[in-house]
Short mmCIF file of C-alpha atoms and ligand atoms in Angstrom, two decimals:
data_model
loop_
_atom_site.label_atom_id
_atom_site.label_comp_id
_atom_site.label_asym_id
_atom_site.label_seq_id
_atom_site.Cartn_x
_atom_site.Cartn_y
_atom_site.Cartn_z
CA MET U 1 30.98 7.68 -120.67
CA LEU U 2 32.62 4.81 -119.61
CA HIS U 3 33.97 2.91 -122.86
CA LEU U 4 36.84 0.97 -124.16
CA THR U 5 38.39 1.93 -127.41
CA ALA U 6 41.43 1.02 -129.95
CA VAL U 7 42.60 3.98 -131.12
CA ASP U 8 45.63 4.57 -132.86
CA LEU U 9 47.82 6.38 -130.71
CA LYS U 10 50.32 7.91 -133.44
CA LYS U 11 46.99 9.35 -135.34
CA THR U 12 44.06 10.21 -132.89
CA LYS U 13 44.46 13.69 -131.73
CA ILE U 14 43.68 13.24 -127.49
CA GLU U 15 43.20 15.78 -124.66
CA SER U 16 45.12 13.24 -122.29
CA LEU U 17 46.49 9.73 -122.09
CA VAL U 18 47.49 8.06 -119.11
CA ILE U 19 50.13 5.36 -118.52
CA PRO U 20 50.26 3.17 -115.56
CA VAL U 21 53.75 2.06 -115.04
CA CYS U 22 55.50 -0.07 -113.03
CA GLU U 23 58.68 0.54 -111.02
CA ASP U 24 60.68 -2.92 -112.27
CA LYS U 25 58.50 -4.93 -115.36
CA GLU U 26 57.25 -3.74 -118.37
CA ILE U 27 53.42 -4.48 -118.18
CA HIS U 28 52.43 -2.88 -121.84
CA ASP U 29 53.11 -4.86 -125.04
CA ASP U 30 51.77 -2.14 -126.90
CA LYS U 31 54.83 -0.86 -128.32
CA ILE U 32 54.61 2.70 -128.72
CA ILE U 33 53.55 2.72 -125.33
CA SER U 34 56.49 1.04 -124.15
CA ALA U 35 58.59 3.52 -125.87
CA LEU U 36 57.11 6.52 -124.60
CA ILE U 37 57.80 4.67 -121.38
CA ARG U 38 61.50 4.31 -121.73
CA ASP U 39 61.77 7.94 -122.25
CA ALA U 40 60.01 8.80 -119.31
CA MET U 41 62.06 6.94 -117.49
CA LYS U 42 64.85 8.78 -118.01
CA ILE U 43 63.84 11.72 -115.79
CA LYS U 44 64.81 11.36 -112.16
CA GLU U 45 61.65 11.90 -110.58
CA PHE U 46 59.75 9.21 -112.67
CA LYS U 47 60.64 5.56 -110.94
CA GLY U 48 57.07 4.13 -111.11
CA ASP U 49 57.04 4.20 -107.40
CA LYS U 50 53.62 3.77 -106.34
CA GLY U 51 52.38 7.55 -106.35
CA ASP U 52 54.62 8.64 -108.40
CA GLU U 53 52.74 10.84 -110.89
CA VAL U 54 54.57 13.37 -114.10
CA ALA U 55 53.21 14.21 -117.28
CA PHE U 56 54.63 15.10 -121.07
CA TYR U 57 53.51 17.76 -123.70
CA ASN U 58 52.98 17.14 -126.95
CA LEU U 59 55.65 14.46 -126.61
CA PRO U 60 56.70 12.89 -130.08
CA GLY U 61 55.10 9.77 -131.42
CA VAL U 62 51.81 10.08 -130.32
CA LYS U 63 48.81 12.73 -130.61
CA ALA U 64 47.94 13.28 -126.84
CA VAL U 65 48.26 16.90 -125.87
CA ARG U 66 49.54 15.48 -123.06
CA VAL U 67 50.65 12.14 -121.93
CA ILE U 68 50.68 11.41 -117.58
CA PHE U 69 52.29 8.72 -116.08
CA LEU U 70 51.57 7.13 -112.83
CA GLY U 71 53.36 4.13 -110.72
CA ILE U 72 52.53 1.53 -109.72
CA GLY U 73 55.29 0.08 -107.87
CA LYS U 74 56.65 -2.99 -107.68
CA PHE U 75 55.75 -5.71 -110.17
CA GLU U 76 54.53 -8.33 -107.06
CA ASN U 77 52.29 -5.81 -105.22
CA ILE U 78 50.03 -5.41 -108.81
CA ASP U 79 46.47 -6.80 -107.71
CA LEU U 80 43.20 -5.24 -108.86
CA GLU U 81 42.51 -3.60 -106.43
CA ALA U 82 46.31 -1.37 -106.97
CA LEU U 83 44.70 -1.43 -110.52
CA ARG U 84 41.22 0.15 -108.65
CA SER U 85 43.46 2.90 -106.65
CA LEU U 86 45.32 3.34 -110.07
CA VAL U 87 43.07 4.49 -112.31
CA GLY U 88 40.92 6.22 -109.59
CA LYS U 89 43.80 8.55 -108.61
CA ALA U 90 43.83 9.11 -112.20
CA VAL U 91 40.52 10.15 -113.59
CA LYS U 92 41.16 12.52 -109.87
CA ILE U 93 44.05 13.97 -111.35
CA VAL U 94 42.53 14.73 -114.54
CA ILE U 95 39.35 16.83 -112.86
CA LYS U 96 42.17 18.86 -110.97
CA LYS U 97 43.14 19.33 -114.31
CA LYS U 98 39.55 20.58 -115.54
CA LEU U 99 39.91 18.07 -118.40
CA SER U 100 36.62 16.87 -119.93
CA GLU U 101 37.94 13.57 -120.87
CA VAL U 102 40.68 10.69 -121.01
CA PHE U 103 41.93 7.53 -122.43
CA ILE U 104 43.88 5.24 -120.00
CA ALA U 105 45.96 2.75 -121.35
CA VAL U 106 45.35 -0.98 -120.17
CA PRO U 107 48.26 -3.36 -118.99
CA SER U 108 48.53 -6.32 -120.90
CA ALA U 109 46.95 -9.17 -118.86
CA LYS U 110 48.95 -11.63 -119.39
CA LYS U 111 51.57 -9.32 -118.31
CA ILE U 112 50.60 -9.34 -114.92
CA LYS U 113 48.73 -12.52 -114.54
CA ARG U 114 45.18 -11.98 -114.67
CA GLU U 115 42.02 -12.24 -116.82
CA MET U 116 41.69 -9.34 -118.91
CA SER U 117 38.09 -8.99 -118.06
CA SER U 118 39.57 -8.49 -114.35
CA VAL U 119 41.71 -6.31 -115.03
CA LEU U 120 39.15 -4.56 -117.20
CA GLU U 121 36.51 -5.09 -114.70
CA ALA U 122 38.58 -3.25 -111.39
CA MET U 123 39.69 -0.44 -113.92
CA LEU U 124 36.60 1.04 -114.93
CA GLU U 125 34.88 0.49 -111.63
CA GLY U 126 37.94 2.84 -110.11
CA SER U 127 37.47 5.72 -112.99
CA TYR U 128 33.59 5.54 -112.28
CA LEU U 129 34.00 5.43 -108.79
CA GLY U 130 36.75 7.86 -108.51
CA ASN U 131 34.43 10.48 -110.85
CA HIS U 132 32.10 10.62 -108.67
CA LEU U 133 31.96 14.03 -106.19
CA PHE U 134 29.37 14.78 -103.46
CA ASP U 135 28.88 18.53 -104.09
CA LYS U 136 25.23 18.82 -104.34
CA TYR U 137 25.35 21.20 -101.34
CA LYS U 138 28.16 23.61 -102.17
CA LYS U 139 27.26 26.95 -104.70
CA ASP U 140 30.78 26.95 -106.35
CA LYS U 141 30.65 23.68 -107.74
CA LYS U 142 35.04 23.84 -108.23
CA PHE U 143 35.92 20.35 -110.26
CA LYS U 144 33.17 18.23 -112.46
CA PRO U 145 33.08 15.41 -113.04
CA VAL U 146 35.20 13.84 -116.26
CA LYS U 147 32.57 13.07 -119.55
CA LYS U 148 34.26 10.92 -121.33
CA ILE U 149 36.96 8.26 -120.01
CA SER U 150 38.21 5.35 -122.40
CA PHE U 151 40.49 2.57 -122.17
CA VAL U 152 43.02 1.96 -124.81
CA VAL U 153 42.73 -2.02 -125.82
CA LYS U 154 43.55 -4.09 -128.93
CA PRO U 155 40.86 -4.43 -131.58
CA ASP U 156 39.92 -7.62 -131.55
CA GLU U 157 39.37 -7.69 -127.41
CA LEU U 158 37.16 -4.54 -127.89
CA LYS U 159 34.77 -6.79 -128.83
CA LYS U 160 35.57 -9.44 -127.01
CA TYR U 161 34.79 -7.06 -123.66
CA ASN U 162 32.92 -4.20 -124.84
CA ARG U 163 29.85 -5.80 -122.39
CA ILE U 164 31.99 -4.71 -118.89
CA SER U 165 31.55 -0.86 -119.87
CA SER U 166 28.16 -1.69 -119.27
CA GLN U 167 28.05 -3.90 -116.47
CA VAL U 168 30.52 -2.35 -114.52
CA THR U 169 28.77 1.08 -115.23
CA THR U 170 25.63 -0.10 -113.78
CA VAL U 171 26.75 -2.12 -110.55
CA CYS U 172 28.64 1.54 -109.84
CA GLN U 173 25.55 3.44 -110.05
CA GLY U 174 24.44 1.09 -107.49
CA THR U 175 27.43 2.39 -105.00
CA VAL U 176 27.09 5.87 -106.13
CA LEU U 177 23.35 5.99 -104.89
CA ALA U 178 24.35 4.46 -102.01
CA ARG U 179 27.04 6.92 -101.36
CA GLU U 180 24.68 10.26 -101.90
CA TRP U 181 21.95 8.86 -99.59
CA VAL U 182 24.81 8.14 -96.77
CA SER U 183 26.06 11.69 -97.26
CA MET U 184 23.16 13.62 -97.48
CA PRO U 185 22.24 15.71 -94.85
CA PRO U 186 20.00 14.23 -91.74
CA ASN U 187 17.73 17.24 -92.42
CA ASP U 188 17.24 16.13 -95.80
CA LYS U 189 16.55 12.68 -95.26
CA THR U 190 14.27 12.53 -92.64
CA PRO U 191 12.42 8.84 -93.37
CA GLU U 192 9.96 9.85 -94.79
CA ARG U 193 12.15 11.74 -97.45
CA LEU U 194 14.47 8.72 -97.64
CA ALA U 195 11.59 6.21 -98.00
CA ARG U 196 10.25 8.40 -100.91
CA SER U 197 13.62 8.75 -102.87
CA MET U 198 14.11 5.09 -102.40
CA VAL U 199 10.80 4.10 -104.02
CA SER U 200 10.92 6.84 -106.62
CA PHE U 201 14.45 5.38 -107.58
CA ALA U 202 12.95 1.36 -107.59
CA ARG U 203 9.64 2.25 -109.43
CA LYS U 204 12.01 2.95 -112.46
CA GLU U 205 13.26 -0.44 -112.01
CA ASN U 206 9.71 -1.82 -112.08
CA ILE U 207 10.25 -2.86 -108.80
CA LYS U 208 7.58 -3.22 -106.38
CA THR U 209 7.44 -1.29 -103.84
CA THR U 210 5.45 -0.97 -100.70
CA VAL U 211 5.77 2.02 -97.70
CA LEU U 212 4.28 1.15 -94.57
CA THR U 213 3.42 4.54 -92.35
CA GLU U 214 3.11 4.96 -88.66
CA LYS U 215 -0.06 3.78 -88.76
CA LYS U 216 0.90 0.70 -90.69
CA LEU U 217 3.22 -0.13 -88.38
CA LYS U 218 1.14 0.42 -85.24
CA GLN U 219 -1.68 -2.14 -86.81
CA MET U 220 1.12 -4.90 -87.30
CA ARG U 221 2.82 -4.08 -84.17
CA PHE U 222 6.02 -3.17 -85.03
CA ARG U 223 6.48 -2.40 -81.77
CA THR U 224 10.19 -2.42 -81.21
CA MET U 225 11.04 -0.33 -83.79
CA LEU U 226 8.45 2.18 -83.19
CA ALA U 227 9.52 2.11 -79.54
CA VAL U 228 12.92 3.85 -81.62
CA ALA U 229 10.70 5.89 -83.79
CA ALA U 230 9.09 7.41 -80.33
CA GLY U 231 11.19 10.34 -79.74
CA SER U 232 11.51 12.28 -83.12
CA GLN U 233 9.30 14.48 -84.40
CA ASN U 234 10.16 12.83 -87.80
CA LYS U 235 7.84 9.64 -88.15
CA PRO U 236 8.81 6.51 -88.99
CA ARG U 237 8.75 4.40 -92.24
CA MET U 238 9.45 0.63 -93.56
CA VAL U 239 10.08 0.52 -97.09
CA ILE U 240 9.62 -2.70 -98.93
CA LEU U 241 10.95 -3.78 -102.20
CA GLU U 242 10.70 -6.76 -104.57
CA TYR U 243 11.96 -7.78 -107.23
CA SER U 244 10.80 -11.07 -108.74
CA PRO U 245 11.97 -12.24 -112.44
CA LYS U 246 10.33 -15.06 -113.63
CA GLY U 247 10.91 -18.20 -113.13
CA ALA U 248 13.35 -17.27 -110.08
CA LYS U 249 14.16 -20.97 -107.94
CA GLN U 250 16.14 -18.53 -105.20
CA LEU U 251 14.46 -16.01 -103.03
CA VAL U 252 17.06 -13.87 -100.62
CA ALA U 253 15.51 -11.63 -98.49
CA LEU U 254 17.62 -8.70 -97.68
CA VAL U 255 17.62 -6.09 -94.56
CA GLY U 256 19.46 -2.92 -94.08
CA LYS U 257 19.61 -1.09 -90.64
CA GLY U 258 18.05 2.68 -91.82
CA VAL U 259 18.54 5.08 -88.74
CA THR U 260 18.87 8.42 -90.97
CA PHE U 261 20.17 10.12 -87.76
CA ASP U 262 21.06 8.10 -84.42
CA SER U 263 21.47 10.99 -81.25
CA GLY U 264 21.48 7.92 -78.88
CA GLY U 265 18.21 8.77 -77.85
CA ILE U 266 18.22 9.27 -73.65
CA ASN U 267 21.29 7.71 -73.87
CA LEU U 268 22.38 10.39 -75.53
CA LYS U 269 25.90 10.01 -77.29
CA PRO U 270 29.10 12.04 -76.54
CA SER U 271 29.75 15.12 -79.05
CA ALA U 272 32.73 13.84 -80.36
CA ALA U 273 30.42 10.31 -81.33
CA LEU U 274 27.26 12.31 -83.11
CA ASP U 275 28.38 14.51 -86.22
CA GLU U 276 28.51 11.50 -88.30
CA MET U 277 25.85 9.37 -87.43
CA LYS U 278 23.88 10.32 -90.44
CA LEU U 279 25.67 7.66 -91.45
CA ASP U 280 23.20 4.70 -89.91
CA MET U 281 21.47 4.23 -92.42
CA SER U 282 23.84 3.25 -94.85
CA GLY U 283 22.78 -0.56 -94.32
CA ALA U 284 19.36 0.45 -96.00
CA ALA U 285 21.43 2.51 -98.31
CA ALA U 286 23.07 -1.04 -99.43
CA VAL U 287 19.86 -2.79 -99.61
CA ALA U 288 17.78 -0.19 -102.05
CA ALA U 289 21.24 0.02 -103.97
CA THR U 290 21.75 -3.31 -104.14
CA LEU U 291 18.07 -4.27 -105.37
CA ILE U 292 18.05 -1.41 -107.68
CA THR U 293 21.10 -2.88 -109.26
CA VAL U 294 20.25 -6.31 -109.84
CA ALA U 295 16.99 -5.31 -111.48
CA LYS U 296 19.19 -3.68 -113.88
CA LEU U 297 20.89 -6.12 -114.48
CA LYS U 298 17.95 -8.24 -114.84
CA SER U 299 19.21 -11.14 -112.75
CA LYS U 300 17.81 -14.35 -111.94
CA VAL U 301 17.22 -14.83 -108.33
CA LYS U 302 14.37 -13.28 -106.73
CA VAL U 303 15.77 -10.92 -103.75
CA ILE U 304 13.15 -8.41 -101.15
CA GLY U 305 14.51 -5.34 -99.29
CA VAL U 306 12.88 -5.15 -95.95
CA ILE U 307 14.01 -1.45 -94.80
CA PRO U 308 13.32 -0.41 -91.21
CA ILE U 309 13.64 3.48 -91.37
CA VAL U 310 13.75 6.15 -88.27
CA GLU U 311 15.64 8.84 -86.10
CA ASN U 312 16.34 8.12 -82.76
CA MET U 313 16.05 11.42 -81.04
CA PRO U 314 15.66 12.29 -77.00
CA SER U 315 12.34 13.87 -76.57
CA GLY U 316 9.70 13.86 -73.72
CA SER U 317 8.13 10.60 -76.11
CA ALA U 318 11.02 9.06 -76.29
CA SER U 319 11.52 5.57 -74.99
CA ARG U 320 13.53 4.97 -71.55
CA PRO U 321 16.39 2.88 -70.50
CA GLY U 322 14.43 0.38 -68.46
CA ASP U 323 10.95 0.22 -70.63
CA ILE U 324 10.09 -3.44 -71.83
CA VAL U 325 8.64 -3.73 -75.75
CA LYS U 326 7.17 -6.74 -77.32
CA SER U 327 8.93 -7.13 -81.24
CA TYR U 328 6.59 -8.02 -83.85
CA ASP U 329 7.51 -12.27 -83.65
CA GLY U 330 6.73 -11.89 -79.41
CA LYS U 331 9.62 -11.85 -77.61
CA THR U 332 9.31 -9.68 -75.26
CA VAL U 333 13.01 -6.61 -75.01
CA GLU U 334 14.21 -4.62 -72.22
CA ILE U 335 15.71 -0.86 -73.91
CA GLY U 336 18.71 -1.78 -71.57
CA ASN U 337 20.15 1.12 -73.63
CA THR U 338 18.61 3.66 -76.36
CA ASP U 339 21.57 3.69 -78.45
CA ALA U 340 21.43 -0.15 -79.21
CA GLU U 341 18.32 1.00 -81.30
CA GLY U 342 19.83 -0.62 -84.73
CA ARG U 343 18.87 -3.96 -83.23
CA LEU U 344 15.85 -2.49 -82.05
CA ILE U 345 14.28 -1.76 -85.50
CA LEU U 346 16.20 -4.90 -87.37
CA ILE U 347 14.24 -7.52 -85.40
CA ASP U 348 11.38 -6.36 -86.41
CA ALA U 349 11.88 -6.36 -90.39
CA ILE U 350 13.80 -9.42 -89.88
CA SER U 351 10.91 -11.34 -88.08
CA TYR U 352 8.33 -9.80 -90.23
CA ALA U 353 10.78 -11.16 -93.52
CA VAL U 354 11.11 -14.55 -92.59
CA LYS U 355 7.12 -14.84 -91.38
CA LYS U 356 5.57 -13.07 -94.51
CA TYR U 357 8.43 -14.21 -97.52
CA LYS U 358 9.97 -17.38 -96.48
CA PRO U 359 12.86 -16.35 -97.31
CA GLN U 360 15.83 -19.55 -98.63
CA ILE U 361 18.72 -16.81 -97.55
CA LEU U 362 18.35 -13.60 -95.26
CA ILE U 363 21.18 -10.73 -95.41
CA ASP U 364 20.75 -7.85 -93.39
CA ILE U 365 24.11 -5.49 -93.34
CA ALA U 366 23.81 -2.38 -91.34
CA THR U 367 26.37 -0.21 -88.43
CA LEU U 368 25.00 -1.94 -86.03
CA THR U 369 28.38 -1.39 -83.75
CA GLY U 370 31.33 0.76 -82.46
CA ALA U 371 32.89 -2.44 -80.85
CA CYS U 372 32.67 -3.98 -84.87
CA VAL U 373 34.93 -1.08 -85.84
CA VAL U 374 37.31 -1.54 -82.85
CA ALA U 375 37.52 -5.17 -83.80
CA LEU U 376 38.74 -4.65 -87.52
CA GLY U 377 39.54 -0.76 -88.20
CA GLU U 378 37.61 1.05 -89.99
CA LYS U 379 38.41 -0.80 -93.36
CA ILE U 380 36.53 -4.07 -93.04
CA ALA U 381 33.36 -5.25 -92.13
CA GLY U 382 32.63 -7.98 -89.63
CA ALA U 383 30.88 -10.90 -91.47
CA PHE U 384 28.46 -13.36 -89.10
CA SER U 385 26.85 -16.26 -90.00
CA PHE U 386 26.30 -19.98 -88.26
CA ASP U 387 26.24 -21.23 -92.04
CA ASP U 388 30.03 -21.64 -93.25
CA LYS U 389 28.77 -22.20 -97.26
CA LEU U 390 27.19 -18.33 -96.84
CA ALA U 391 30.07 -17.22 -94.56
CA GLU U 392 32.46 -18.27 -97.30
CA ASP U 393 30.37 -17.13 -100.30
CA ILE U 394 30.35 -13.44 -98.56
CA ILE U 395 34.47 -13.46 -97.75
CA PHE U 396 34.93 -14.44 -101.66
CA SER U 397 32.58 -11.71 -102.81
CA GLY U 398 34.61 -9.30 -100.29
CA GLU U 399 37.38 -10.35 -101.47
CA LYS U 400 36.73 -9.56 -105.25
CA THR U 401 34.85 -6.26 -105.07
CA HIS U 402 37.71 -5.25 -102.47
CA GLU U 403 34.78 -4.88 -99.89
CA ARG U 404 36.58 -6.66 -97.27
CA CYS U 405 34.77 -8.92 -94.88
CA TRP U 406 35.95 -10.89 -92.07
CA ARG U 407 34.26 -13.47 -90.32
CA MET U 408 33.69 -13.08 -86.71
CA PRO U 409 32.22 -15.88 -84.41
CA LEU U 410 29.27 -16.25 -82.79
CA PRO U 411 29.74 -18.07 -79.64
CA LYS U 412 25.82 -19.41 -78.21
CA ASP U 413 27.52 -19.45 -74.49
CA TYR U 414 27.70 -15.67 -75.21
CA LYS U 415 23.94 -15.34 -75.47
CA GLU U 416 24.25 -15.29 -71.47
CA LEU U 417 25.17 -11.96 -71.69
CA LEU U 418 21.87 -10.45 -73.14
CA LYS U 419 19.75 -11.74 -70.51
CA SER U 420 17.56 -9.58 -69.03
CA ASP U 421 15.64 -10.03 -64.97
CA PHE U 422 12.35 -8.87 -66.61
CA ALA U 423 12.14 -9.46 -70.11
CA ASP U 424 12.84 -12.52 -72.54
CA LEU U 425 16.29 -10.50 -73.86
CA ASN U 426 17.60 -7.37 -73.03
CA ASN U 427 19.41 -4.93 -76.27
CA MET U 428 22.55 -4.40 -73.64
CA SER U 429 24.67 -6.87 -73.24
CA SER U 430 25.94 -7.41 -69.33
CA THR U 431 29.26 -6.90 -70.31
CA ARG U 432 31.33 -3.89 -72.77
CA TYR U 433 33.34 -6.76 -74.13
CA GLY U 434 32.57 -8.56 -77.27
CA GLY U 435 29.47 -5.90 -78.45
CA ALA U 436 29.99 -7.23 -81.72
CA ILE U 437 28.76 -10.65 -80.81
CA THR U 438 26.48 -9.97 -78.59
CA ALA U 439 24.73 -7.40 -81.43
CA ALA U 440 24.71 -10.60 -83.71
CA LEU U 441 23.73 -12.85 -81.47
CA PHE U 442 20.72 -10.92 -80.58
CA LEU U 443 19.83 -10.86 -84.39
CA SER U 444 20.06 -13.85 -84.42
CA GLU U 445 16.95 -15.05 -81.66
CA PHE U 446 14.44 -14.08 -84.68
CA VAL U 447 15.90 -15.86 -87.52
CA GLY U 448 14.07 -18.73 -86.92
CA ASP U 449 15.71 -21.32 -88.86
CA THR U 450 16.40 -19.04 -92.27
CA ARG U 451 20.23 -19.79 -93.56
CA TRP U 452 21.65 -15.87 -92.04
CA ALA U 453 24.66 -13.79 -92.11
CA HIS U 454 24.77 -10.30 -90.26
CA ILE U 455 27.25 -7.78 -92.35
CA ASP U 456 28.16 -5.38 -89.67
CA ILE U 457 29.17 -2.37 -92.13
CA ALA U 458 30.16 0.57 -88.85
CA GLY U 459 33.77 0.58 -89.95
CA PRO U 460 33.97 1.00 -93.61
CA ALA U 461 30.12 2.12 -94.40
CA TYR U 462 31.69 6.06 -93.90
CA ALA U 463 35.24 7.79 -95.06
CA LYS U 464 36.38 10.68 -93.07
CA LYS U 465 39.19 11.29 -95.81
CA GLU U 466 39.34 10.88 -99.64
CA SER U 467 40.77 7.82 -100.81
CA ALA U 468 41.87 6.93 -104.16
CA TYR U 469 38.18 5.87 -105.45
CA CYS U 470 35.84 7.52 -102.88
CA GLY U 471 35.65 10.96 -101.69
CA ALA U 472 34.83 11.71 -98.17
CA GLY U 473 31.27 10.46 -97.22
CA GLY U 474 29.48 7.44 -97.46
CA THR U 475 31.21 5.02 -99.62
CA GLY U 476 28.16 2.41 -100.48
CA PHE U 477 29.97 -0.12 -99.36
CA GLY U 478 27.68 -3.54 -99.38
CA VAL U 479 25.88 -2.11 -102.86
CA ARG U 480 29.18 -4.42 -104.91
CA LEU U 481 29.49 -6.94 -102.42
CA LEU U 482 26.01 -7.67 -102.01
CA VAL U 483 25.62 -7.66 -106.15
CA ASP U 484 28.84 -10.19 -106.29
CA LEU U 485 27.11 -12.50 -104.27
CA LEU U 486 23.81 -12.64 -105.81
CA GLU U 487 24.73 -12.95 -108.63
CA LYS U 488 26.56 -16.27 -107.93
CA LEU U 489 23.78 -18.22 -106.38
N1 LIG A 501 25.46 3.61 -85.25
C1 LIG A 501 25.96 2.85 -83.54
C2 LIG A 501 26.81 2.27 -84.57
C3 LIG A 501 28.19 2.93 -85.55
C4 LIG A 501 29.08 3.67 -84.22
C5 LIG A 501 28.56 3.20 -86.40
C6 LIG A 501 30.21 3.77 -84.77
C7 LIG A 501 29.32 3.60 -87.02
C8 LIG A 501 30.26 4.18 -86.62
C9 LIG A 501 25.28 1.97 -82.84
O1 LIG A 501 23.76 1.98 -82.82
C10 LIG A 501 25.29 1.90 -81.65
O2 LIG A 501 25.53 3.24 -80.52
N2 LIG A 501 26.15 1.13 -80.98
C11 LIG A 501 26.48 1.27 -79.68
C12 LIG A 501 25.95 -0.58 -78.93
C13 LIG A 501 25.77 -0.42 -77.30
C14 LIG A 501 25.36 1.00 -76.90
C15 LIG A 501 25.52 -1.40 -77.26
C16 LIG A 501 28.47 1.45 -79.35
O3 LIG A 501 28.27 0.77 -80.20
O4 LIG A 501 28.29 1.71 -78.74
MG1 LIG A 502 23.26 3.94 -81.07
ZN1 LIG A 503 23.00 3.43 -84.89
#
């Protein structure tokens, strides 16, 4: 569906051609394209401003039926994310016009002072992700994704960069898979069904899969996890995915929060906060999709995914505030608040991953706290780690993929706030401030001396409105980030 091409625009008949145009500088080095831009800029409505859009039909000089010019704004603002967004927008325009294919002109890497490989990577990503529509649940599907997206490059670039399209496709398929799981309504993704779906995708990539049912979870004493699941009719599952390439030197464990619906439990959430709580398994989705993606890419690191999946509901069998439960590693936890359930399922999964697999690195990813959204807004994740190198690597992958992470502190003295009068720990902090930090510190009690990082994606996991290359709903945040990180290790 995505590919590079070196068509002769003068000779080849095509349905539509999209040309990115910069406001104050020529960014193409193709004579035909430059001539078309000069003509387009003659009209008043089009200046190449960010968001400017104009279509011309049957222009002389090219065989394209329509040429769509899209403004990218000022030269100084052109970065990889601007390219991703522009191409995402281009694809959305083509979808709305109900066209089945599009050709997109690639700017000269030299002129925009970037590596050609990263320019192509960003543009291909924007197009693949912008082409995803979540309309499974609609009877009338008004729009269809574009069938074929071609990027116009020079003949010599074609061979050199051809690999990029399959690489980008694989990674973006991972993001889209995660998006679909997150957007899926909670009645269709009970723990049992979500686990089954994850396993069926993982098996196709020869990933070893294990699913622990409630009986097994009880036998193995995953009690803090079971305490969260206790209120729901829908029984919990733990999914374990193992990707073990031959000769791997490193083992990374990924743990993802899988709460298929977070009502808050007995500490029921207010109405306004409830309707989006199907998003609360976004960490789980990111972990499963990342494993599937690294397996497809044949990455060199061994990766284990440990994914606890539960539904957090209030009922006569639900855990109460004040209950004390013993975690997998033996520490007792007082449940100060049943809505702080993420940390309860994560600690059992983390302790298990540490004990059973002894990973060199453990990363957990979770829609853990509203406090993290208050701190960093809806587009940036919080990254917590005692390990400077690991934190740096995560921030760097975040910049590269534009799945941005901001490092947050882990002050040891804040651990005071998690003290319980009756148990080893309370799952609820004694103050309402710094909630993202205390949640992370709570997790840190269970990682031993494993190099560990925690990524709080409560903000960026879900989008209320569509944006340049993402529709409303699950964003798939974390997949591109983690795949980039794992490929680098
Ligand atoms: N799933 C929520 C966190 C969340 C909030 C995710 C908003 C996405 C958007 C989590 O389980 C939760 O309820 N956290 C509480 C913790 C509190 C009770 C200590 C919160 O953030 O209020
Ligand atoms: Mg909660
Ligand atoms: Zn939650």
